[in-house]
Tab-separated table of C-alpha atoms in Angstrom:
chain	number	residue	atom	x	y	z
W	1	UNK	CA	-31.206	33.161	-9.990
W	2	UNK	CA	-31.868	36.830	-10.459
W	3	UNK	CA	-31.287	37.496	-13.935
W	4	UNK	CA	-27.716	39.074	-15.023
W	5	UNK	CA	-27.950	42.632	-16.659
W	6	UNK	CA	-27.428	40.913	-20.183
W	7	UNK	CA	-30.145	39.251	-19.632
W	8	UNK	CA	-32.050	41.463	-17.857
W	9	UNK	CA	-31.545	43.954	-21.028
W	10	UNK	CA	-33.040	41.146	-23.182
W	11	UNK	CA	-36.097	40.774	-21.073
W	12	UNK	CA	-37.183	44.604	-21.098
W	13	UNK	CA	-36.309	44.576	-24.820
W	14	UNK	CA	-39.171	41.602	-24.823
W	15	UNK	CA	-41.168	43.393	-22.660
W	16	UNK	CA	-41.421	46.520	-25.074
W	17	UNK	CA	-41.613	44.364	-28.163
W	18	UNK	CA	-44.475	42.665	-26.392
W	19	UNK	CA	-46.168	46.007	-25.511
W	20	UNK	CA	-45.361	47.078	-29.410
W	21	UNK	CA	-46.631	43.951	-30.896
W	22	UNK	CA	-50.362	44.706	-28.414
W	23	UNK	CA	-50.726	48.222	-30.386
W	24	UNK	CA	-49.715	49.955	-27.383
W	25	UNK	CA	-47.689	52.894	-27.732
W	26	UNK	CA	-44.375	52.507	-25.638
W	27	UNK	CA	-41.326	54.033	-24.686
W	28	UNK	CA	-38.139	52.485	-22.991
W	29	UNK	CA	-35.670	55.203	-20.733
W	30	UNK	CA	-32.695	55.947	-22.155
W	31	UNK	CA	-30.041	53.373	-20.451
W	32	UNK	CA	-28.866	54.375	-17.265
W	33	UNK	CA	-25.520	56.244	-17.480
W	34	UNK	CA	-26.599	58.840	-19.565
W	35	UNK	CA	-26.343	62.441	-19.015
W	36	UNK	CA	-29.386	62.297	-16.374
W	37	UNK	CA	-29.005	61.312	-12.390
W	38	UNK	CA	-33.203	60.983	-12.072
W	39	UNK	CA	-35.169	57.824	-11.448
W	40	UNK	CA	-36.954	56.923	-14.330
W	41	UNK	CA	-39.301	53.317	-14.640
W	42	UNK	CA	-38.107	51.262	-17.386
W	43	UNK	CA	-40.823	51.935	-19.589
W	44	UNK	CA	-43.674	54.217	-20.516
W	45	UNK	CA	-47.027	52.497	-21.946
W	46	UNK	CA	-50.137	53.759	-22.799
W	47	UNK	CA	-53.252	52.400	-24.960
W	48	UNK	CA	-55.028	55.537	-25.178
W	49	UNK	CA	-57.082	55.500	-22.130
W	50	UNK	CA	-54.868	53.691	-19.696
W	51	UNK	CA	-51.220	54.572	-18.824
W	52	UNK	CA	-48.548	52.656	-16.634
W	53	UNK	CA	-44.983	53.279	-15.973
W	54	UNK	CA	-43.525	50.255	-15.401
W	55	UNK	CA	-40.465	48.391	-13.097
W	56	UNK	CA	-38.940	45.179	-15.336
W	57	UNK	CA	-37.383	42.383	-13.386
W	58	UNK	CA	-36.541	39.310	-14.487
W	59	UNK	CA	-35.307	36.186	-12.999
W	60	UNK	CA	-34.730	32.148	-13.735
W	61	UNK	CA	-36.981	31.450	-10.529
W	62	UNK	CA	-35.544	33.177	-7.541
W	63	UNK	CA	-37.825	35.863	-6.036
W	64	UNK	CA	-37.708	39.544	-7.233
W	65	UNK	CA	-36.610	41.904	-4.635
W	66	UNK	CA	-36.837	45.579	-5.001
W	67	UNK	CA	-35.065	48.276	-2.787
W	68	UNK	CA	-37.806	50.614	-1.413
W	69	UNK	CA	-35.666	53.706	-3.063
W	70	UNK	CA	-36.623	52.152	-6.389
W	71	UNK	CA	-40.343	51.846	-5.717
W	72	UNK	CA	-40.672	55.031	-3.544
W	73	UNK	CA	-39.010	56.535	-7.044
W	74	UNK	CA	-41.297	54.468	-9.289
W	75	UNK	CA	-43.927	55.821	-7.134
W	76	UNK	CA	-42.742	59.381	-7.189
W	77	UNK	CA	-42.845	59.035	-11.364
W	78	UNK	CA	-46.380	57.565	-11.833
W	79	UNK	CA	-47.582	60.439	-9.744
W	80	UNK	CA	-46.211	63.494	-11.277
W	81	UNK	CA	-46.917	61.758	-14.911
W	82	UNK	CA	-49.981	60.483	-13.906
W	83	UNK	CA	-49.962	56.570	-14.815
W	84	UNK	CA	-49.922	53.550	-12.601
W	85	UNK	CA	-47.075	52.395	-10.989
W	86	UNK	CA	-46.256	48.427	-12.015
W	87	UNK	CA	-43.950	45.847	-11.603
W	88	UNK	CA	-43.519	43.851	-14.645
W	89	UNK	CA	-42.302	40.581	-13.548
W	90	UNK	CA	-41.238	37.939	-15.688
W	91	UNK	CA	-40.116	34.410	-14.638
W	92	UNK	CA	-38.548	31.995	-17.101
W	93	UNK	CA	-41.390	29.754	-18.677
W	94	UNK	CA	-43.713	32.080	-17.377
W	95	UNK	CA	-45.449	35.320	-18.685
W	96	UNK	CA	-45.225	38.975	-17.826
W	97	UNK	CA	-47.313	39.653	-14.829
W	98	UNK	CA	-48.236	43.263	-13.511
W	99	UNK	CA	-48.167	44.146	-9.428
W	100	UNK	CA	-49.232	47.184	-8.097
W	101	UNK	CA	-45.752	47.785	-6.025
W	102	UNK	CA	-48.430	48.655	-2.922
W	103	UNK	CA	-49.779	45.521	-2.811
W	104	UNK	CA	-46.578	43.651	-3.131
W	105	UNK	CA	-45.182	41.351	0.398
W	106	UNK	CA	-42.646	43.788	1.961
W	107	UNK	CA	-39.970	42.796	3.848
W	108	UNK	CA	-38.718	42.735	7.183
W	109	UNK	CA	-35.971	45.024	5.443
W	110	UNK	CA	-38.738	46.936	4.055
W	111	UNK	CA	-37.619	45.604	0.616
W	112	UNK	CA	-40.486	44.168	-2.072
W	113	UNK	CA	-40.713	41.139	-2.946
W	114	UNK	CA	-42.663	39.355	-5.978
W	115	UNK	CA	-41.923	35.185	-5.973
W	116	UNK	CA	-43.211	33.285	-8.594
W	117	UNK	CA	-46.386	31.619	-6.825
W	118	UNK	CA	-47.382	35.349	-6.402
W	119	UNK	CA	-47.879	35.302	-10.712
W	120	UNK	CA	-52.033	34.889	-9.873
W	121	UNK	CA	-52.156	37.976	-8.311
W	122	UNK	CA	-51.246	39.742	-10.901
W	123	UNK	CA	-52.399	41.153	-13.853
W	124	UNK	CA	-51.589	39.699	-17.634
W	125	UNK	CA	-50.325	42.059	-20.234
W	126	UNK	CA	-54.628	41.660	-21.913
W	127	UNK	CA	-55.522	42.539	-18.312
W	128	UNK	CA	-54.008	45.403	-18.317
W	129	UNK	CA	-55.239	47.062	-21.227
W	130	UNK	CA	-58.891	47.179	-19.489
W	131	UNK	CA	-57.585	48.836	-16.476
W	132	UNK	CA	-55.914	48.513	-13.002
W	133	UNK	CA	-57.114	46.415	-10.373
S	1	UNK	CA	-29.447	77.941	-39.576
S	2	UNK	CA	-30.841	74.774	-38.323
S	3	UNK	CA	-29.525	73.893	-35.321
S	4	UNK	CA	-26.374	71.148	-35.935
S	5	UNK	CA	-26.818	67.434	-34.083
S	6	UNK	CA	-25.087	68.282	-30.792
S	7	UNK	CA	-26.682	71.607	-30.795
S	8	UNK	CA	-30.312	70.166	-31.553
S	9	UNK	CA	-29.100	67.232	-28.638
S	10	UNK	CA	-28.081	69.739	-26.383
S	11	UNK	CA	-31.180	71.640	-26.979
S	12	UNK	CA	-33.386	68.347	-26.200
S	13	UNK	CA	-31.932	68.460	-22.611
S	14	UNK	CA	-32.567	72.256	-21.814
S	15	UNK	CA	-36.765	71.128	-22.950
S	16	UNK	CA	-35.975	67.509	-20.544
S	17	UNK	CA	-34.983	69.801	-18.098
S	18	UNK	CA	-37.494	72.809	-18.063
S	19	UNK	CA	-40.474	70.049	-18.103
S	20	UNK	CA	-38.865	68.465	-15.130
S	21	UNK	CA	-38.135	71.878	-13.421
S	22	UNK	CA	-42.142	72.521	-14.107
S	23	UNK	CA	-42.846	69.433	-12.358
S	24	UNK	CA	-43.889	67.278	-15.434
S	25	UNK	CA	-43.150	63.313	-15.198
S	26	UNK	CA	-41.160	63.364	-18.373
S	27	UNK	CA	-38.529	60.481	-20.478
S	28	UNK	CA	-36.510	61.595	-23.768
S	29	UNK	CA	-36.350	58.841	-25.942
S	30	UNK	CA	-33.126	56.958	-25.696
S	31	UNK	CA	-30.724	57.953	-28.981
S	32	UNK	CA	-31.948	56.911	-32.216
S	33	UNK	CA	-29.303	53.844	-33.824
S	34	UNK	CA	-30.844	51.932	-30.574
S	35	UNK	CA	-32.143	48.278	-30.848
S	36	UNK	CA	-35.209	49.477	-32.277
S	37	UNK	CA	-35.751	50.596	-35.192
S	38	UNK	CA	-39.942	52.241	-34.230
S	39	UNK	CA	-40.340	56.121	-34.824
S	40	UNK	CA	-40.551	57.587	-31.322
S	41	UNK	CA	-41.428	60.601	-29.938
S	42	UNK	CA	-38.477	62.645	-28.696
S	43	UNK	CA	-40.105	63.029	-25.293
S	44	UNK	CA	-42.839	61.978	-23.208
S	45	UNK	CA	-44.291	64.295	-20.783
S	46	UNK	CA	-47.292	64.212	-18.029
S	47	UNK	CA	-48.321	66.305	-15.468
S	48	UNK	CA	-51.019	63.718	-14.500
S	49	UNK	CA	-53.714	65.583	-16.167
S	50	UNK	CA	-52.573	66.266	-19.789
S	51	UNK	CA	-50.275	63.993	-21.708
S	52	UNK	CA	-47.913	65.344	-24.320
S	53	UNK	CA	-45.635	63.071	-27.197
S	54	UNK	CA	-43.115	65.912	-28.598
S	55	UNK	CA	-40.966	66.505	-31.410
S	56	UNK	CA	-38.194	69.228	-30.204
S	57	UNK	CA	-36.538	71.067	-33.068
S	58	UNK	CA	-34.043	73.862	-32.796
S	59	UNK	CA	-32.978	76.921	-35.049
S	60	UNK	CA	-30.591	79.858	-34.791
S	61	UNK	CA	-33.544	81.713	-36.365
S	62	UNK	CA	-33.659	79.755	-39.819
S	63	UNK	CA	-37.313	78.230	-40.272
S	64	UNK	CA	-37.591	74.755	-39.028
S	65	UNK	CA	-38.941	71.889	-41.726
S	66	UNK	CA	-40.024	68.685	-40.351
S	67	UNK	CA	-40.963	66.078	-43.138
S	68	UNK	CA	-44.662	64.617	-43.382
S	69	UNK	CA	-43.259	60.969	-42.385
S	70	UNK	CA	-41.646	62.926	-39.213
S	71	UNK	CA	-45.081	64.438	-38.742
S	72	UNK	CA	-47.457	60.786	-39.397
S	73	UNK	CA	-45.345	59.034	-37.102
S	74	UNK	CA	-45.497	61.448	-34.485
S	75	UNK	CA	-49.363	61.352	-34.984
S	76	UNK	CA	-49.543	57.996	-34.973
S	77	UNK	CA	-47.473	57.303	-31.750
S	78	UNK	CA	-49.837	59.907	-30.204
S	79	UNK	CA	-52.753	58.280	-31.172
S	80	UNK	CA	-51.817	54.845	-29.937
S	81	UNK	CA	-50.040	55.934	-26.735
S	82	UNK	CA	-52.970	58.868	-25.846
S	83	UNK	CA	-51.600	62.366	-25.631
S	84	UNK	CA	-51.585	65.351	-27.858
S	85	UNK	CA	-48.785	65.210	-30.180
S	86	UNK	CA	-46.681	68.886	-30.687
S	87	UNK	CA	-43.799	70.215	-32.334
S	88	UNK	CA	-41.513	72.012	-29.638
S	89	UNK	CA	-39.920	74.707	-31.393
S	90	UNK	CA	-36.843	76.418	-30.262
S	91	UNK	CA	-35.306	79.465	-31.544
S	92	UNK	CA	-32.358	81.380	-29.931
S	93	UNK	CA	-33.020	83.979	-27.257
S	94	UNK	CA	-36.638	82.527	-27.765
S	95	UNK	CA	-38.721	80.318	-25.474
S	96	UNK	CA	-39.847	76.421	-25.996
S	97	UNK	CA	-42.920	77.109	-28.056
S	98	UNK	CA	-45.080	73.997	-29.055
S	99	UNK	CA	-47.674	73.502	-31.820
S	100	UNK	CA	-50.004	70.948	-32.804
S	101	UNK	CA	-48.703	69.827	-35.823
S	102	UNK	CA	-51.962	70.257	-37.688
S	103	UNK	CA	-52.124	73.490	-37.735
S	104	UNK	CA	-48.410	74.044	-39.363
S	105	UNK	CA	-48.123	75.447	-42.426
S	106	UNK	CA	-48.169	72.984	-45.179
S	107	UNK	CA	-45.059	73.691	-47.811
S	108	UNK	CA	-45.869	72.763	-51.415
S	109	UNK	CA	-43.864	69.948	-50.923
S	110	UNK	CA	-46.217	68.878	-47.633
S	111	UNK	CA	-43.387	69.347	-45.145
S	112	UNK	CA	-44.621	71.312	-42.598
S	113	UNK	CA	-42.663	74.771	-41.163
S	114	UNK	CA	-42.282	76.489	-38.161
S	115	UNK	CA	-40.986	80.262	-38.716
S	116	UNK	CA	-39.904	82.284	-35.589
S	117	UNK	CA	-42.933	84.481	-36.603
S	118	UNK	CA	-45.154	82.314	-35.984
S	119	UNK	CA	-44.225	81.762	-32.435
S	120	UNK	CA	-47.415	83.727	-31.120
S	121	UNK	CA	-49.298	81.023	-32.511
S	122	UNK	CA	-47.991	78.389	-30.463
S	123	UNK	CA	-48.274	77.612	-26.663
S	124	UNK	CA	-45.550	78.329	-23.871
S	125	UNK	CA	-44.788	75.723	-21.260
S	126	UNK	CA	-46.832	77.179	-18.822
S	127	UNK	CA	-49.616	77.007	-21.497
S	128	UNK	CA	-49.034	73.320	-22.114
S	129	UNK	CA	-49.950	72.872	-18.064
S	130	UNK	CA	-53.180	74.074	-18.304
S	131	UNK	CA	-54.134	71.962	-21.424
S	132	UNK	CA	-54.075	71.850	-25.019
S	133	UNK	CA	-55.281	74.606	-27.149
């Protein structure tokens, strides 16, 4: 299953505490509902030389789909900030992993999709304070 | 006087706003009484070149105090994260100046002040674009 919001809420919460407990400096967007209508990534990290803005999805084991408005937006962010775009993925049992959205399996829908056997690929939290694939 | 909460929040928006108008990749920290209890930055902004961590403060004309911890926090987040940490100071019928914070005046009791005089001193948005002073 694709994690519930609840839940979903507890893993970005663990995703910044993570990111916190490294030394990097991070910021989570304001929860969605607030006054503003624009895309914004989950969360902002930087270590001082590297900086990502970064898509959290969680889920119990299921694949991780994202919408290509979400990624075309996360896209749209990292560019006008100037970070790399990522897709923090975490699976139950498993740890966060970081995907370049581009390099993700797309869809016949033209969705994005990150399945747990795809965790290799990725990049570990460690990795990713020396720098993007 | 010192601008009131929901003036000072209201305020915070018009700087989200004007960054994002200018094309900056920016994030206001969500509301303070969140989950976590970490000294942010009130925003975040990039324009893929420069990188900014920004306290916004507001006056009707009054000069604006922040405290030293207000100050060493937003130093330290700067630091850690990588951008140039500044005090965005807004004054009515006055533009969104910023300063680096080490080059406020120091009060005897090493809070650090922002007078509406001083607003030469600082740097407008535009200003910001082309990198820090």
């Amino acid at each position: 299953m694709v994690d519930s919001n609840a839940k979903g809420n507890r893993r970005e919460r663990e995703l910044v505490n993570l990111l916190y407990d490294n030394d990097w400096g991070v910021m989570r967007a304001p929860s969605s509902g607030s006054a503003t209508e624009r895309e914004l990534p989950d969360v902002i990290a930087g270590n001082a030389e590297y900086f990502y803005v970064i898509e959290a999805k969680s889920s119990s084991g299921d694949p991780i789909y994202l919408t290509e408005e979400e990624v075309d937006a996360l896209l749209f962010f990292a560019e006008k900030f100037g970070g790399y775009a990522r897709v923090g993925a975490r699976f139950d049992r498993e740890k966060w992993t970081f995907f370049n959205p581009r390099a993700l399996h797309r869809t016949p829908g033209d969705n994005y999709r990150v399945k747990q056997e795809d965790l290799p690929d990725g990049q570990t939290l460690e990795e990713l304070a020396t720098g993007p694939l």
